[in-house]
Short mmCIF file of N, CA, C and O in Angstrom, two decimals:
data_model
loop_
_atom_site.label_atom_id
_atom_site.label_comp_id
_atom_site.label_asym_id
_atom_site.label_seq_id
_atom_site.Cartn_x
_atom_site.Cartn_y
_atom_site.Cartn_z
N UNK A 978 0.31 193.12 -37.78
CA UNK A 978 0.26 191.75 -37.30
C UNK A 978 -0.76 190.93 -38.10
O UNK A 978 -0.48 189.79 -38.43
N UNK A 979 -1.91 191.51 -38.38
CA UNK A 979 -2.92 190.75 -39.11
C UNK A 979 -2.48 190.54 -40.56
O UNK A 979 -2.90 189.60 -41.20
N UNK A 980 -1.64 191.44 -41.07
CA UNK A 980 -1.10 191.27 -42.42
C UNK A 980 -0.21 190.03 -42.50
O UNK A 980 -0.27 189.28 -43.47
N UNK A 981 0.61 189.80 -41.48
CA UNK A 981 1.50 188.64 -41.50
C UNK A 981 0.72 187.34 -41.34
O UNK A 981 1.10 186.32 -41.91
N UNK A 982 -0.39 187.37 -40.60
CA UNK A 982 -1.23 186.17 -40.47
C UNK A 982 -1.90 185.87 -41.80
O UNK A 982 -1.99 184.70 -42.22
N UNK A 983 -2.36 186.90 -42.52
CA UNK A 983 -2.98 186.71 -43.83
C UNK A 983 -1.97 186.17 -44.83
O UNK A 983 -2.29 185.29 -45.63
N UNK A 984 -0.75 186.68 -44.79
CA UNK A 984 0.30 186.19 -45.68
C UNK A 984 0.64 184.74 -45.35
O UNK A 984 0.83 183.92 -46.25
N UNK A 985 0.68 184.41 -44.06
CA UNK A 985 0.96 183.04 -43.63
C UNK A 985 -0.12 182.09 -44.15
O UNK A 985 0.18 181.02 -44.66
N UNK A 986 -1.40 182.51 -44.03
CA UNK A 986 -2.51 181.67 -44.52
C UNK A 986 -2.40 181.47 -46.03
O UNK A 986 -2.61 180.37 -46.53
N UNK A 987 -2.08 182.54 -46.75
CA UNK A 987 -1.95 182.44 -48.19
C UNK A 987 -0.83 181.46 -48.57
O UNK A 987 -1.02 180.57 -49.41
N UNK A 988 0.32 181.59 -47.94
CA UNK A 988 1.43 180.69 -48.22
C UNK A 988 1.09 179.25 -47.83
O UNK A 988 1.48 178.30 -48.52
N UNK A 989 0.39 179.10 -46.73
CA UNK A 989 -0.03 177.76 -46.28
C UNK A 989 -0.91 177.10 -47.33
O UNK A 989 -0.68 175.96 -47.71
N UNK A 990 -1.91 177.81 -47.86
CA UNK A 990 -2.82 177.23 -48.84
C UNK A 990 -2.12 176.99 -50.18
O UNK A 990 -2.39 176.01 -50.86
N UNK A 991 -1.20 177.86 -50.55
CA UNK A 991 -0.43 177.65 -51.77
C UNK A 991 0.39 176.37 -51.64
O UNK A 991 0.47 175.56 -52.57
N UNK A 992 1.01 176.17 -50.49
CA UNK A 992 1.81 174.96 -50.26
C UNK A 992 0.93 173.71 -50.29
O UNK A 992 1.31 172.68 -50.86
N UNK A 993 -0.26 173.77 -49.67
CA UNK A 993 -1.18 172.63 -49.66
C UNK A 993 -1.62 172.29 -51.09
O UNK A 993 -1.61 171.13 -51.49
N UNK A 994 -1.97 173.29 -51.86
CA UNK A 994 -2.42 173.07 -53.24
C UNK A 994 -1.28 172.52 -54.09
O UNK A 994 -1.47 171.59 -54.89
N UNK A 995 -0.07 173.07 -53.93
CA UNK A 995 1.08 172.57 -54.69
C UNK A 995 1.37 171.12 -54.33
O UNK A 995 1.65 170.29 -55.22
N UNK A 996 1.31 170.77 -53.06
CA UNK A 996 1.55 169.38 -52.63
C UNK A 996 0.47 168.46 -53.19
O UNK A 996 0.77 167.34 -53.64
N UNK A 997 -0.79 168.91 -53.19
CA UNK A 997 -1.88 168.09 -53.72
C UNK A 997 -1.71 167.86 -55.21
O UNK A 997 -1.89 166.75 -55.71
N UNK A 998 -1.34 168.91 -55.95
CA UNK A 998 -1.11 168.76 -57.38
C UNK A 998 0.06 167.82 -57.66
O UNK A 998 -0.02 166.97 -58.56
N UNK A 999 1.15 167.95 -56.92
CA UNK A 999 2.31 167.07 -57.10
C UNK A 999 1.91 165.62 -56.84
O UNK A 999 2.26 164.72 -57.60
N UNK A 1000 1.16 165.40 -55.76
CA UNK A 1000 0.74 164.05 -55.40
C UNK A 1000 -0.18 163.47 -56.47
O UNK A 1000 -0.05 162.32 -56.87
N UNK A 1001 -1.12 164.29 -56.98
CA UNK A 1001 -2.05 163.85 -58.01
C UNK A 1001 -1.30 163.46 -59.29
O UNK A 1001 -1.57 162.42 -59.89
N UNK A 1002 -0.34 164.28 -59.70
CA UNK A 1002 0.43 163.99 -60.90
C UNK A 1002 1.25 162.72 -60.73
O UNK A 1002 1.42 161.93 -61.67
N UNK A 1003 1.77 162.53 -59.54
CA UNK A 1003 2.58 161.33 -59.28
C UNK A 1003 1.73 160.07 -59.35
O UNK A 1003 2.17 159.04 -59.85
N UNK A 1004 0.49 160.13 -58.85
CA UNK A 1004 -0.40 158.98 -58.92
C UNK A 1004 -0.84 158.68 -60.34
O UNK A 1004 -1.01 157.52 -60.71
N UNK A 1005 -1.00 159.72 -61.15
CA UNK A 1005 -1.51 159.53 -62.52
C UNK A 1005 -0.39 159.24 -63.53
O UNK A 1005 -0.68 158.84 -64.64
N UNK A 1006 0.85 159.44 -63.16
CA UNK A 1006 1.96 159.20 -64.10
C UNK A 1006 2.07 157.71 -64.39
O UNK A 1006 1.90 156.87 -63.51
N UNK A 1007 2.35 157.36 -65.65
CA UNK A 1007 2.50 155.93 -65.97
C UNK A 1007 3.72 155.34 -65.26
O UNK A 1007 4.76 155.96 -65.19
N UNK A 1008 3.54 154.19 -64.73
CA UNK A 1008 4.62 153.51 -64.03
C UNK A 1008 5.50 152.78 -65.05
O UNK A 1008 5.00 152.20 -66.01
N UNK A 1009 6.82 152.77 -64.83
CA UNK A 1009 7.68 152.02 -65.75
C UNK A 1009 7.39 150.53 -65.64
O UNK A 1009 7.13 150.01 -64.55
N UNK A 1010 7.44 149.87 -66.77
CA UNK A 1010 7.18 148.43 -66.79
C UNK A 1010 8.31 147.71 -66.06
O UNK A 1010 9.48 148.07 -66.19
N UNK A 1011 7.97 146.69 -65.27
CA UNK A 1011 9.03 145.94 -64.59
C UNK A 1011 9.90 145.23 -65.61
O UNK A 1011 9.42 144.74 -66.63
N UNK A 1012 11.18 145.21 -65.33
CA UNK A 1012 12.11 144.58 -66.27
C UNK A 1012 11.90 143.07 -66.26
O UNK A 1012 11.68 142.46 -65.22
N UNK A 1013 11.96 142.50 -67.44
CA UNK A 1013 11.79 141.05 -67.54
C UNK A 1013 13.15 140.38 -67.42
O UNK A 1013 14.14 140.88 -67.95
N UNK A 1014 13.20 139.28 -66.73
CA UNK A 1014 14.49 138.58 -66.61
C UNK A 1014 14.93 138.03 -67.96
O UNK A 1014 14.13 137.78 -68.85
N UNK A 1015 16.23 137.86 -68.10
CA UNK A 1015 16.77 137.31 -69.35
C UNK A 1015 16.21 135.91 -69.58
O UNK A 1015 16.11 135.11 -68.66
N UNK A 1016 15.87 135.65 -70.81
CA UNK A 1016 15.33 134.32 -71.13
C UNK A 1016 16.44 133.34 -71.50
O UNK A 1016 16.20 132.16 -71.60
N UNK A 1017 17.64 133.87 -71.68
CA UNK A 1017 18.76 132.99 -72.01
C UNK A 1017 19.25 132.27 -70.75
O UNK A 1017 19.31 132.87 -69.69
N UNK A 1018 19.60 131.00 -70.88
CA UNK A 1018 20.12 130.29 -69.71
C UNK A 1018 21.49 130.85 -69.33
O UNK A 1018 22.22 131.39 -70.16
N UNK A 1019 21.82 130.73 -68.07
CA UNK A 1019 23.11 131.20 -67.57
C UNK A 1019 24.24 130.39 -68.21
O UNK A 1019 24.13 129.18 -68.38
N UNK A 1020 25.30 131.08 -68.54
CA UNK A 1020 26.45 130.41 -69.16
C UNK A 1020 27.28 129.73 -68.08
O UNK A 1020 27.52 130.30 -67.02
N UNK A 1021 27.72 128.49 -68.32
CA UNK A 1021 28.53 127.79 -67.32
C UNK A 1021 29.85 128.53 -67.07
O UNK A 1021 30.49 129.02 -68.01
N UNK A 1022 30.24 128.62 -65.81
CA UNK A 1022 31.47 129.28 -65.43
C UNK A 1022 32.46 128.24 -64.92
O UNK A 1022 32.07 127.22 -64.38
N UNK A 1023 33.74 128.52 -65.12
CA UNK A 1023 34.81 127.67 -64.61
C UNK A 1023 35.82 128.54 -63.89
O UNK A 1023 35.83 129.76 -64.04
N UNK A 1024 36.67 127.89 -63.10
CA UNK A 1024 37.66 128.61 -62.30
C UNK A 1024 39.06 128.30 -62.82
O UNK A 1024 39.39 127.14 -63.08
N UNK A 1025 39.86 129.35 -62.99
CA UNK A 1025 41.24 129.16 -63.43
C UNK A 1025 41.99 128.38 -62.34
O UNK A 1025 41.93 128.71 -61.16
N UNK A 1026 42.68 127.34 -62.74
CA UNK A 1026 43.42 126.50 -61.81
C UNK A 1026 44.54 127.28 -61.13
O UNK A 1026 44.84 127.04 -59.96
N UNK A 1027 45.12 128.21 -61.82
CA UNK A 1027 46.27 128.92 -61.27
C UNK A 1027 45.90 130.11 -60.39
O UNK A 1027 46.35 130.21 -59.26
N UNK A 1028 45.06 131.02 -60.89
CA UNK A 1028 44.78 132.24 -60.12
C UNK A 1028 43.42 132.22 -59.44
O UNK A 1028 43.16 133.05 -58.57
N UNK A 1029 42.53 131.32 -59.84
CA UNK A 1029 41.24 131.20 -59.17
C UNK A 1029 40.15 132.12 -59.71
O UNK A 1029 39.04 132.13 -59.19
N UNK A 1030 40.43 132.89 -60.75
CA UNK A 1030 39.41 133.78 -61.30
C UNK A 1030 38.35 132.94 -62.02
O UNK A 1030 38.66 131.90 -62.61
N UNK A 1031 37.08 133.36 -61.91
CA UNK A 1031 35.99 132.66 -62.59
C UNK A 1031 35.73 133.34 -63.93
O UNK A 1031 35.73 134.57 -64.01
N UNK A 1032 35.50 132.53 -64.97
CA UNK A 1032 35.24 133.06 -66.29
C UNK A 1032 34.32 132.11 -67.04
O UNK A 1032 34.20 130.94 -66.67
N UNK A 1033 33.64 132.60 -68.08
CA UNK A 1033 32.77 131.72 -68.85
C UNK A 1033 33.59 130.58 -69.47
O UNK A 1033 34.72 130.79 -69.90
N UNK A 1034 32.99 129.41 -69.49
CA UNK A 1034 33.72 128.24 -69.98
C UNK A 1034 34.15 128.41 -71.43
O UNK A 1034 35.21 127.93 -71.83
N UNK A 1035 33.37 129.15 -72.24
CA UNK A 1035 33.75 129.31 -73.65
C UNK A 1035 35.00 130.16 -73.81
O UNK A 1035 35.65 130.12 -74.84
N UNK A 1036 35.38 130.95 -72.79
CA UNK A 1036 36.59 131.77 -72.86
C UNK A 1036 37.79 131.08 -72.19
O UNK A 1036 38.91 131.54 -72.34
N UNK A 1037 37.54 130.01 -71.48
CA UNK A 1037 38.62 129.33 -70.75
C UNK A 1037 39.38 128.37 -71.65
O UNK A 1037 38.89 127.92 -72.69
N UNK A 1038 40.60 128.06 -71.24
CA UNK A 1038 41.45 127.12 -71.97
C UNK A 1038 41.54 125.81 -71.17
O UNK A 1038 42.08 125.80 -70.07
N UNK A 1039 41.01 124.71 -71.73
CA UNK A 1039 41.06 123.43 -71.00
C UNK A 1039 42.37 122.69 -71.24
O UNK A 1039 42.96 122.77 -72.32
N UNK A 1040 42.82 122.00 -70.23
CA UNK A 1040 44.03 121.17 -70.34
C UNK A 1040 43.97 120.10 -69.25
O UNK A 1040 44.04 120.41 -68.06
N UNK A 1041 43.83 118.84 -69.63
CA UNK A 1041 43.82 117.71 -68.69
C UNK A 1041 42.85 117.95 -67.53
O UNK A 1041 43.21 117.91 -66.36
N UNK A 1042 41.59 118.21 -67.87
CA UNK A 1042 40.52 118.42 -66.89
C UNK A 1042 40.77 119.61 -65.98
O UNK A 1042 40.26 119.68 -64.85
N UNK A 1043 41.58 120.56 -66.41
CA UNK A 1043 41.83 121.80 -65.68
C UNK A 1043 41.48 122.95 -66.60
O UNK A 1043 41.55 122.82 -67.82
N UNK A 1044 41.16 124.10 -66.02
CA UNK A 1044 40.77 125.28 -66.79
C UNK A 1044 41.72 126.43 -66.47
O UNK A 1044 42.16 126.59 -65.34
N UNK A 1045 42.01 127.23 -67.50
CA UNK A 1045 42.93 128.37 -67.34
C UNK A 1045 42.30 129.60 -67.98
O UNK A 1045 41.61 129.51 -69.00
N UNK A 1046 42.62 130.76 -67.39
CA UNK A 1046 42.06 132.01 -67.90
C UNK A 1046 42.89 132.59 -69.03
O UNK A 1046 42.40 133.43 -69.79
N UNK A 1047 44.12 132.19 -69.18
CA UNK A 1047 44.97 132.73 -70.24
C UNK A 1047 46.01 131.69 -70.65
O UNK A 1047 46.29 130.73 -69.92
N UNK A 1048 46.59 131.96 -71.80
CA UNK A 1048 47.65 131.08 -72.31
C UNK A 1048 48.86 131.11 -71.38
O UNK A 1048 49.52 130.09 -71.16
N UNK A 1049 49.12 132.27 -70.78
CA UNK A 1049 50.27 132.40 -69.87
C UNK A 1049 50.08 131.50 -68.64
O UNK A 1049 51.04 130.85 -68.20
N UNK A 1050 48.88 131.44 -68.09
CA UNK A 1050 48.65 130.59 -66.92
C UNK A 1050 48.71 129.11 -67.30
O UNK A 1050 49.19 128.29 -66.52
N UNK A 1051 48.24 128.79 -68.49
CA UNK A 1051 48.33 127.40 -68.94
C UNK A 1051 49.80 126.99 -69.05
O UNK A 1051 50.19 125.93 -68.56
N UNK A 1052 50.63 127.84 -69.66
CA UNK A 1052 52.06 127.53 -69.80
C UNK A 1052 52.74 127.50 -68.44
O UNK A 1052 53.57 126.64 -68.18
N UNK A 1053 52.39 128.44 -67.57
CA UNK A 1053 53.04 128.50 -66.26
C UNK A 1053 52.74 127.25 -65.44
O UNK A 1053 53.62 126.68 -64.80
N UNK A 1054 51.51 126.78 -65.48
CA UNK A 1054 51.15 125.58 -64.73
C UNK A 1054 51.77 124.34 -65.37
O UNK A 1054 52.19 123.42 -64.67
N UNK A 1055 51.86 124.31 -66.70
CA UNK A 1055 52.50 123.19 -67.38
C UNK A 1055 53.99 123.12 -67.09
O UNK A 1055 54.58 122.06 -66.99
N UNK A 1056 54.60 124.29 -66.92
CA UNK A 1056 56.04 124.36 -66.64
C UNK A 1056 56.37 123.84 -65.25
O UNK A 1056 57.43 123.26 -65.04
N UNK A 1057 55.45 124.00 -64.31
CA UNK A 1057 55.71 123.50 -62.95
C UNK A 1057 55.53 122.00 -62.88
O UNK A 1057 56.02 121.36 -61.94
N UNK A 1058 54.81 121.43 -63.85
CA UNK A 1058 54.67 119.99 -63.90
C UNK A 1058 53.64 119.45 -62.92
O UNK A 1058 53.61 118.26 -62.67
N UNK A 1059 52.76 120.29 -62.39
CA UNK A 1059 51.73 119.80 -61.46
C UNK A 1059 50.63 119.13 -62.24
O UNK A 1059 50.19 119.58 -63.26
N UNK A 1060 50.17 118.03 -61.72
CA UNK A 1060 49.03 117.32 -62.30
C UNK A 1060 48.35 116.55 -61.22
O UNK A 1060 48.78 115.91 -60.40
#
C-alpha cells in the first residue's frame, strides 16, 4: 500500500513539473505578429442586373447604366428589351 502512495506522489510531482515547464515555455515563446490590414482601398462592387451576383466593377460589363456579370447575361437582357 505504501508503495502505491509513493508511486502516486512521484507521478503527481512529475505531472506538476511537466505542466510548469509547458506553461513556462508557452509564456516565453514569441507571439506571432498581428496581421496588418490591407492598405489598398476596397474595390467598388456592382450587381449584375440579371442574376444579382456581386462582382468587382472592373470585371463587369456596363450597358445603359446597368451592369452584367457576363456577355451572355448582357445579351439575354438586351434580347428581352427591358430598359
